[in-house]
Short mmCIF file of C-alpha atoms and ligand atoms in Angstrom, two decimals:
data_model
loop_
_atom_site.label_atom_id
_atom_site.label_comp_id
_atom_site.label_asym_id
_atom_site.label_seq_id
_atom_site.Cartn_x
_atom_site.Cartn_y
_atom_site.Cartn_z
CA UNK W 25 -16.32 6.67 67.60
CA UNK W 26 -13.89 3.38 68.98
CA UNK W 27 -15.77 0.46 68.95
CA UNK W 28 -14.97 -2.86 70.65
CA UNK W 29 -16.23 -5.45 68.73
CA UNK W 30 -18.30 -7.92 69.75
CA UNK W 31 -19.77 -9.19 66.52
CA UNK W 32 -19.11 -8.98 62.89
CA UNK W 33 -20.45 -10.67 60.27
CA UNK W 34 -19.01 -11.88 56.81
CA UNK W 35 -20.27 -10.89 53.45
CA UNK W 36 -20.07 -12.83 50.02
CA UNK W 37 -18.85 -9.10 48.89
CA UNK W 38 -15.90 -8.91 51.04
CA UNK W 39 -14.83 -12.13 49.32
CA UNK W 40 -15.81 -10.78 45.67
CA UNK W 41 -13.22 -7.97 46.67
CA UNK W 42 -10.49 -9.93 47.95
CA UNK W 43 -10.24 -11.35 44.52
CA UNK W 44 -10.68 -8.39 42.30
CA UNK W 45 -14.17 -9.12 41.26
CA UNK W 46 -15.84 -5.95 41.59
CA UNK W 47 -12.92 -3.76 40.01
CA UNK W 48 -15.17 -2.34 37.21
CA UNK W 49 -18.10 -1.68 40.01
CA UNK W 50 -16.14 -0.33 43.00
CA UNK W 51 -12.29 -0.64 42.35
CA UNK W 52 -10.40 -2.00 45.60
CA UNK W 53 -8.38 1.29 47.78
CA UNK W 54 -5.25 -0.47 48.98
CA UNK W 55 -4.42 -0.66 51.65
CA UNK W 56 -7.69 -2.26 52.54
CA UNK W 57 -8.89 -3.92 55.88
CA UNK W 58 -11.70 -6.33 55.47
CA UNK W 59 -15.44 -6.68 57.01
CA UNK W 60 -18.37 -3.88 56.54
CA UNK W 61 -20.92 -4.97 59.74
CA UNK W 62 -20.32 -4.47 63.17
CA UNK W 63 -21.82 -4.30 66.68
CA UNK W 64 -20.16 -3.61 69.83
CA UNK W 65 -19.38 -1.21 72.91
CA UNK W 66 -18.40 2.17 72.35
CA UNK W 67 -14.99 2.80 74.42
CA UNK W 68 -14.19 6.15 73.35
CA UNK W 69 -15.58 9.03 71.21
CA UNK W 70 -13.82 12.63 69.71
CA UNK W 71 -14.50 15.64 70.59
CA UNK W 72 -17.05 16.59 68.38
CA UNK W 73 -19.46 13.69 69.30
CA UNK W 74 -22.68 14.28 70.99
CA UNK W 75 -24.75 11.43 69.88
CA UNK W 76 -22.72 8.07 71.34
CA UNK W 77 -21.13 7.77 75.04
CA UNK W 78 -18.47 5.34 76.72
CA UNK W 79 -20.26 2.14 76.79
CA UNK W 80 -22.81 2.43 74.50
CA UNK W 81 -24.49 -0.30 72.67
CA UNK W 82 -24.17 0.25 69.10
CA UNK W 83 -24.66 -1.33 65.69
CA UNK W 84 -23.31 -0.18 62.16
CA UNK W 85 -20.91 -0.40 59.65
CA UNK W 86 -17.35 0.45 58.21
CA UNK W 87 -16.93 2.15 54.80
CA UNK W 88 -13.02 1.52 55.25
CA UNK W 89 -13.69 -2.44 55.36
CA UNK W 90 -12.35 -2.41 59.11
CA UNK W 91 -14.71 -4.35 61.05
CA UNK W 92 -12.92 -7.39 61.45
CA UNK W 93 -10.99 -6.31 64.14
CA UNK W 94 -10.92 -6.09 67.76
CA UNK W 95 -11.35 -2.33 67.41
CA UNK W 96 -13.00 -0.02 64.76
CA UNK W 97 -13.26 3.50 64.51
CA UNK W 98 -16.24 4.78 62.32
CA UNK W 99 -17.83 7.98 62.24
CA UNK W 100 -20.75 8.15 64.16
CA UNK W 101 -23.32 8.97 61.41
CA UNK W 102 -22.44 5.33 60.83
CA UNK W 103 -23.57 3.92 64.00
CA UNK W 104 -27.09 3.34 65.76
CA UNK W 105 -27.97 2.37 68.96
CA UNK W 106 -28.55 -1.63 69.41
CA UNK W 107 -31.86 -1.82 70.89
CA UNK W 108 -31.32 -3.93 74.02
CA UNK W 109 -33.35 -6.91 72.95
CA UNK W 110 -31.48 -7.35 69.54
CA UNK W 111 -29.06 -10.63 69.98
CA UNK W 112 -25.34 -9.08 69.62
CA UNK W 113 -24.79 -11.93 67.03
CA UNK W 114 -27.89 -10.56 64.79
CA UNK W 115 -26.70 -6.90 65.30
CA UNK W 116 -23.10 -7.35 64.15
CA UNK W 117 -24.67 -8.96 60.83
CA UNK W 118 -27.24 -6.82 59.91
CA UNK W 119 -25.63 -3.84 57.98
CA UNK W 120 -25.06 -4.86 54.60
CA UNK W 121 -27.53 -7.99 54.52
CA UNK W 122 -30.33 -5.35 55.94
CA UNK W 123 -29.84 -2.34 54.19
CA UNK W 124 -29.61 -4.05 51.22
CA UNK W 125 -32.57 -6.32 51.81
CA UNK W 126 -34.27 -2.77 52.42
CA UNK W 127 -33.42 -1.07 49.42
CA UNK W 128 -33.94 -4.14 47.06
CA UNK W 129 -37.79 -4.09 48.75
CA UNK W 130 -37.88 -0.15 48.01
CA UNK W 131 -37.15 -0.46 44.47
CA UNK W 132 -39.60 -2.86 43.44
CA UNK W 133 -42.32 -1.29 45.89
CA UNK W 134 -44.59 -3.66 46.30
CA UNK W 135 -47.69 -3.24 47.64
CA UNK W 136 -50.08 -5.76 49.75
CA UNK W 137 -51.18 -8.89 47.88
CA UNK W 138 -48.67 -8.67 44.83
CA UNK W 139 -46.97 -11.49 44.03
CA UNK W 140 -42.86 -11.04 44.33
CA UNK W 141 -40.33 -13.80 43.02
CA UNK W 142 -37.15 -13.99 45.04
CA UNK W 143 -34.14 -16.07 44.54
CA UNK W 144 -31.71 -17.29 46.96
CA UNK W 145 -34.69 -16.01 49.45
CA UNK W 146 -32.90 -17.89 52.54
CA UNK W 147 -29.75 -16.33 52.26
CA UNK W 148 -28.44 -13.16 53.92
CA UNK W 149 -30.07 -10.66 51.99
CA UNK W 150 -33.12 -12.83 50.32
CA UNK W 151 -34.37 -13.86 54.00
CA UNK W 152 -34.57 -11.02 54.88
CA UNK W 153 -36.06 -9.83 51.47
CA UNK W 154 -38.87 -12.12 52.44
CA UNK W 155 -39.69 -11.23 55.48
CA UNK W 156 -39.75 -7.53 55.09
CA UNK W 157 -42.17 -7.88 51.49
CA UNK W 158 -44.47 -10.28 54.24
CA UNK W 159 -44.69 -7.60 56.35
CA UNK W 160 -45.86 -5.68 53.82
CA UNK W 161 -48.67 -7.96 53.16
CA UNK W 162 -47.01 -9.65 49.66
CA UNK W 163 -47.78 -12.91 48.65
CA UNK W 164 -43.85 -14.36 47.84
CA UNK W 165 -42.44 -17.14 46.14
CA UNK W 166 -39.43 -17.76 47.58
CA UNK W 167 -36.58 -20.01 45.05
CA UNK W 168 -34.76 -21.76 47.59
CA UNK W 169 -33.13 -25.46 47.74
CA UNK W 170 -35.73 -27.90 49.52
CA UNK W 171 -33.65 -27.84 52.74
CA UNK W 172 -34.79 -24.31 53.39
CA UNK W 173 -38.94 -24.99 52.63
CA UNK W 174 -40.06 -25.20 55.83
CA UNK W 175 -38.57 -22.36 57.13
CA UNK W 176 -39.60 -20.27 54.29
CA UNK W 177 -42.82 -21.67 54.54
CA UNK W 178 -42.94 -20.72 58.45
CA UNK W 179 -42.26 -17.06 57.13
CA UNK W 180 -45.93 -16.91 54.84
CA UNK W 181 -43.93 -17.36 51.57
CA UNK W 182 -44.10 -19.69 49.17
CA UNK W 183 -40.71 -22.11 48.77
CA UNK W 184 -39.92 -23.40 45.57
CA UNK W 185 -36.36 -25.67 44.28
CA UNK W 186 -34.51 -23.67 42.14
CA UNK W 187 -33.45 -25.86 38.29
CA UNK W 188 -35.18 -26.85 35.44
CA UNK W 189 -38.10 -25.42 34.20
CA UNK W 190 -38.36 -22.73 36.99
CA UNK W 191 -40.62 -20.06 34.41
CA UNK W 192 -43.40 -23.09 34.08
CA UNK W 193 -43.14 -23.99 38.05
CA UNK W 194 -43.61 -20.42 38.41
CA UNK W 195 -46.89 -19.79 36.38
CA UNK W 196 -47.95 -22.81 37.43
CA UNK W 197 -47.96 -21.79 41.29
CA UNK W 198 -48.68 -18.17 40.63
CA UNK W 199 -52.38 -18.17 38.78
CA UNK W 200 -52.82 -14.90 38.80
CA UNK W 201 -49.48 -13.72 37.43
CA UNK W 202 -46.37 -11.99 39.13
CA UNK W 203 -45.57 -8.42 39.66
CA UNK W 204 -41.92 -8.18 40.49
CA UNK W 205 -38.65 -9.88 41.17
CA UNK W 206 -35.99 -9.42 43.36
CA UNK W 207 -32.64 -11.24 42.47
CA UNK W 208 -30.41 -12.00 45.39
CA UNK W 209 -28.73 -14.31 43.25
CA UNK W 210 -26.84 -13.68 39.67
CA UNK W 211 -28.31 -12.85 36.25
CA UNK W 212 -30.17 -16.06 35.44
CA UNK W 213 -32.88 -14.80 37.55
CA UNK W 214 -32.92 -11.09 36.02
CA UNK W 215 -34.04 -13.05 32.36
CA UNK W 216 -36.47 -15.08 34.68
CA UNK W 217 -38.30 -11.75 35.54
CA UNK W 218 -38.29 -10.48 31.81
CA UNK W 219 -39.16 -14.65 30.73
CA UNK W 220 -42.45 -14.24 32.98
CA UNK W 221 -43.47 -10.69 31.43
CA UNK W 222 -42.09 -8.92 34.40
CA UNK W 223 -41.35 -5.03 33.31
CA UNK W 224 -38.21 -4.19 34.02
CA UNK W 225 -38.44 -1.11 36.40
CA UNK W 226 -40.18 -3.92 38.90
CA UNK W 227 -37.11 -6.58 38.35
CA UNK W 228 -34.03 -5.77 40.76
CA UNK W 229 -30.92 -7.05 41.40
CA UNK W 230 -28.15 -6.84 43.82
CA UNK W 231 -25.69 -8.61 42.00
CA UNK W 232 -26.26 -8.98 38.35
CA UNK W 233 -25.03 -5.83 37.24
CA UNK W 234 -24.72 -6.16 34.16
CA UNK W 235 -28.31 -7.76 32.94
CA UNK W 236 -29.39 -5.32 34.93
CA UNK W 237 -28.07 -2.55 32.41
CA UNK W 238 -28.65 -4.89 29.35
CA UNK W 239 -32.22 -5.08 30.15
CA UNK W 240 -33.00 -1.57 31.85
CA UNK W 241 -33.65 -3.20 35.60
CA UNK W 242 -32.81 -2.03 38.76
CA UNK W 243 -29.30 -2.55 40.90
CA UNK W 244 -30.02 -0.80 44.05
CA UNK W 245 -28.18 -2.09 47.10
CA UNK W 246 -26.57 -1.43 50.47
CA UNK W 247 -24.46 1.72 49.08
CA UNK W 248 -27.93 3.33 48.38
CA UNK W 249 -29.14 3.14 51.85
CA UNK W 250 -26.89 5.13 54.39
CA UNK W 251 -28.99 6.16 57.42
CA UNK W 252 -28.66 4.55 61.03
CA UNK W 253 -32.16 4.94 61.25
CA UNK W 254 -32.95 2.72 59.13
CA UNK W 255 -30.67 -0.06 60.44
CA UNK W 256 -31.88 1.06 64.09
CA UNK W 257 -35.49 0.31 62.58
CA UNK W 258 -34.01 -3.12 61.19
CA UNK W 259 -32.59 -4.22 64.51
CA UNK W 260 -36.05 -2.92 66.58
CA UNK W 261 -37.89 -5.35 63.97
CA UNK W 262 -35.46 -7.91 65.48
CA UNK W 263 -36.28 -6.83 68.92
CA UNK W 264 -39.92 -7.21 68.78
CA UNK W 265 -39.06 -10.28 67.02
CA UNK W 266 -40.94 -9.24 63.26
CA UNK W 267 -37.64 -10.24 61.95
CA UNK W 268 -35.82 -13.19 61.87
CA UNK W 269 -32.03 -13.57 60.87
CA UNK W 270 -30.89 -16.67 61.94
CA UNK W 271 -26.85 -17.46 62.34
CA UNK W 272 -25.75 -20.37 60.73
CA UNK W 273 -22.72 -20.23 62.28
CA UNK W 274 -20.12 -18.20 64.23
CA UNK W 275 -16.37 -18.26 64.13
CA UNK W 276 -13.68 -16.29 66.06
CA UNK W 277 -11.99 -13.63 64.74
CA UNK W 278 -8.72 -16.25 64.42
CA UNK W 279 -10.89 -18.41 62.40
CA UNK W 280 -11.89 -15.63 59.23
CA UNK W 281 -10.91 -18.06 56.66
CA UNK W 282 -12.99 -20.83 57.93
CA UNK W 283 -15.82 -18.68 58.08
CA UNK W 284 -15.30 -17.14 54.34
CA UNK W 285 -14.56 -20.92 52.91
CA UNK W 286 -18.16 -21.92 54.40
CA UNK W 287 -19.96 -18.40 52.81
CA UNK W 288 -18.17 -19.20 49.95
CA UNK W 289 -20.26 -22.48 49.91
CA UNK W 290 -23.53 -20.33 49.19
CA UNK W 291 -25.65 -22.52 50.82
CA UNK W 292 -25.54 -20.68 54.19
CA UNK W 293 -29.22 -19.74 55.92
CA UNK W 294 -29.08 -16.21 57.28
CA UNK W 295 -25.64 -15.14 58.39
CA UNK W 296 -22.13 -16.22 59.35
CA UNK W 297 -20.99 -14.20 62.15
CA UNK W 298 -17.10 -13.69 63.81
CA UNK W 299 -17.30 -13.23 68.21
CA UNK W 300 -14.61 -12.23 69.88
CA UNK W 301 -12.23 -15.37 71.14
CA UNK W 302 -13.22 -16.40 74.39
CA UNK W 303 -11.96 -14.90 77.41
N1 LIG M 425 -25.35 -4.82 45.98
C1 LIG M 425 -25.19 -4.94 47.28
O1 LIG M 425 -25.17 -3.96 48.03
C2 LIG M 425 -25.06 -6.31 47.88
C3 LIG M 425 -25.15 -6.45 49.27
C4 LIG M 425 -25.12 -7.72 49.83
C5 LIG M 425 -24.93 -8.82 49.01
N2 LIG M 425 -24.76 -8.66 47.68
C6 LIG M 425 -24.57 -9.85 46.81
O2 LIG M 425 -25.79 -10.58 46.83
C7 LIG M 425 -25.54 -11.98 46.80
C8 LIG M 425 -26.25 -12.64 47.99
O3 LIG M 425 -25.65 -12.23 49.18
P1 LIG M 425 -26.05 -12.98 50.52
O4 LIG M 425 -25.25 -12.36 51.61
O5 LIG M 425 -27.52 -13.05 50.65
O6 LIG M 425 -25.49 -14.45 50.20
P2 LIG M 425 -25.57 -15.78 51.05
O7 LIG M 425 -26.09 -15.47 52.41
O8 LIG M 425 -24.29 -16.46 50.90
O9 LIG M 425 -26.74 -16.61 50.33
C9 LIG M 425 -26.49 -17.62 49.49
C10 LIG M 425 -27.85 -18.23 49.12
O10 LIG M 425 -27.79 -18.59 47.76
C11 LIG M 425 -28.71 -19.65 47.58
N3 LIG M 425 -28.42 -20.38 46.35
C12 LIG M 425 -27.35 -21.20 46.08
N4 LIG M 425 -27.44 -21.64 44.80
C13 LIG M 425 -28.58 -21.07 44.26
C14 LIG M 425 -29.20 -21.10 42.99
N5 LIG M 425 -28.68 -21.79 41.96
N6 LIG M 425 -30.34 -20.40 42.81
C15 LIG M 425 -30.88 -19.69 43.82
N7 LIG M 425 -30.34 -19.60 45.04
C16 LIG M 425 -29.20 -20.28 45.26
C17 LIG M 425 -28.53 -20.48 48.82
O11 LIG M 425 -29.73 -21.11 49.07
P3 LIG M 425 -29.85 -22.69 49.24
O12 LIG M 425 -29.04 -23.04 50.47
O13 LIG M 425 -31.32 -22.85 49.42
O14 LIG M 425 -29.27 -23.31 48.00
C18 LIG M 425 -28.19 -19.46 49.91
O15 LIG M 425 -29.32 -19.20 50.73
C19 LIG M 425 -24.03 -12.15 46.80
O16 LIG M 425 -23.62 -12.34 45.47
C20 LIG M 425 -23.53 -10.82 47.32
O17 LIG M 425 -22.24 -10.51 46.84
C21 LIG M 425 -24.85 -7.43 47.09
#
């Protein structure tokens, strides 16, 4: 399926690939294109393809790193249909952020009124993290600098500064103990979970790899989840407005590096999306 792009959002991975940091994890294939979300209008479709039409609304991804482009072909067991009432900046930004978001939720399974620690719980992924364990009924605490409280807060979770003595802030806010962790973050936060008596099998990560495998946790990400249907049921939460990604900012297509040397900040809230240049 051809896609014309309208919206495409950046990933702290694409920039961990650009400079050779996941080489042990998932070696680069050169020659490589760059960006993994998408959302646009379908303009033309092969033979074989039943599902998607000329001007369809669709959201997805690219396996071949090709999204940020004007154009992008995919396969179209790649692509869902964007639900009208999902904003096209949201759709084009909620591939890897969502699915991953999804699986990291999975793994830990957490059931109504457990307590879950997340870190970086405003960004990309973690936001969504949060919201998707509230609408399971969880009680989270949410590690996130102070500038990012109240909106946490508006979401049901708990907010609480990352820094020193984190473990004792922890037990002291959470009485009653805490079931599982989700790290959005880097391995600090994997020997958080084991610090607190957290077992292992309920501590993931989507980025700490390797304290993952030192300790025995769980690495389960956006690779593990490959189904439009469950970005389709992603972007529907958006629609009926259950979920909230907000977009810290957008950038033109012309404008990539800008928008990968403010990711590369890690202090963004939600997602950094590229538009089409005007006109
Ligand atoms: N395995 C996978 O499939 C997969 C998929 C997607 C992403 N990832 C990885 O997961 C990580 C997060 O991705 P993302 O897209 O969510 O990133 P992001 O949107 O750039 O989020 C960055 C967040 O980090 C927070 N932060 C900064 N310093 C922190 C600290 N010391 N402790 C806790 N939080 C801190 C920031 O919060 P404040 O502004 O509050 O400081 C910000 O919200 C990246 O490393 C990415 O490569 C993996």
């Amino acid at each position: 399926v051809l896609v014309k792009v309208l919206a495409a959002g950046i990933n702290p991975g694409e920039s961990g690939i650009r400079q050779g940091g996941y080489d042990n994890h998932d070696p680069d294939k050169l020659p490589q294109g760059q960006g993994t979300d998408l959302a646009g209008v379908v303009v033309a479709v092969g033979d074989d393809v039943s599902q998607f039409q000329v001007g369809d609304e669709v959201l997805g991804w690219s396996w071949e790193r090709s999204s940020h482009a004007e154009y992008c072909a995919v396969p179209a067991d790649q692509l869902a249909h964007k639900p009208e009432l999902t904003p096209w900046s949201v759709a084009g930004a909620l591939d890897v952020a969502g699915t991953t978001a999804y699986a990291a939720v999975r793994a830990v399974n957490p059931s109504a009124g457990e307590t879950v620690i997340v870190s970086a719980a405003a960004g990309g992924v973690g936001g969504i993290v949060t919201q998707l364990l509230r609408l399971r009924g969880v009680d989270v605490i949410a590690i996130a600098s102070e500038s990012n409280h109240e909106w946490l807060r508006g979401l049901g979770a708990r907010p609480l500064a990352y820094g020193d003595d984190l473990a004792a802030r922890i037990r002291a806010l959470a009485t009653n103990g805490t079931d599982a962790l989700i790290d959005t973050f880097g391995p600090d936060y994997v020997h958080l979970g084991v610090e607190l008596g957290i077992s292992a099998d309920r501590i993931e990560t989507i980025i700490a790899f390797d304290a993952a495998t030192e300790i025995g946790a769980k690495a389960e990400g956006s690779t593990t989840v490959t189904d439009p249907a469950v970005l389709f049921e992603l972007a529907e939460l958006v629609a009926r407005g259950q979920l909230e990604v907000p977009i810290a900012a957008t950038f033109t297509l012309e404008q990539v590096q800008d928008a990968y040397a403010e990711l590369e900040q890690r202090h963004t809230r939600g997602k950094i999306v590229l538009l089409p240049a005007a006109g």
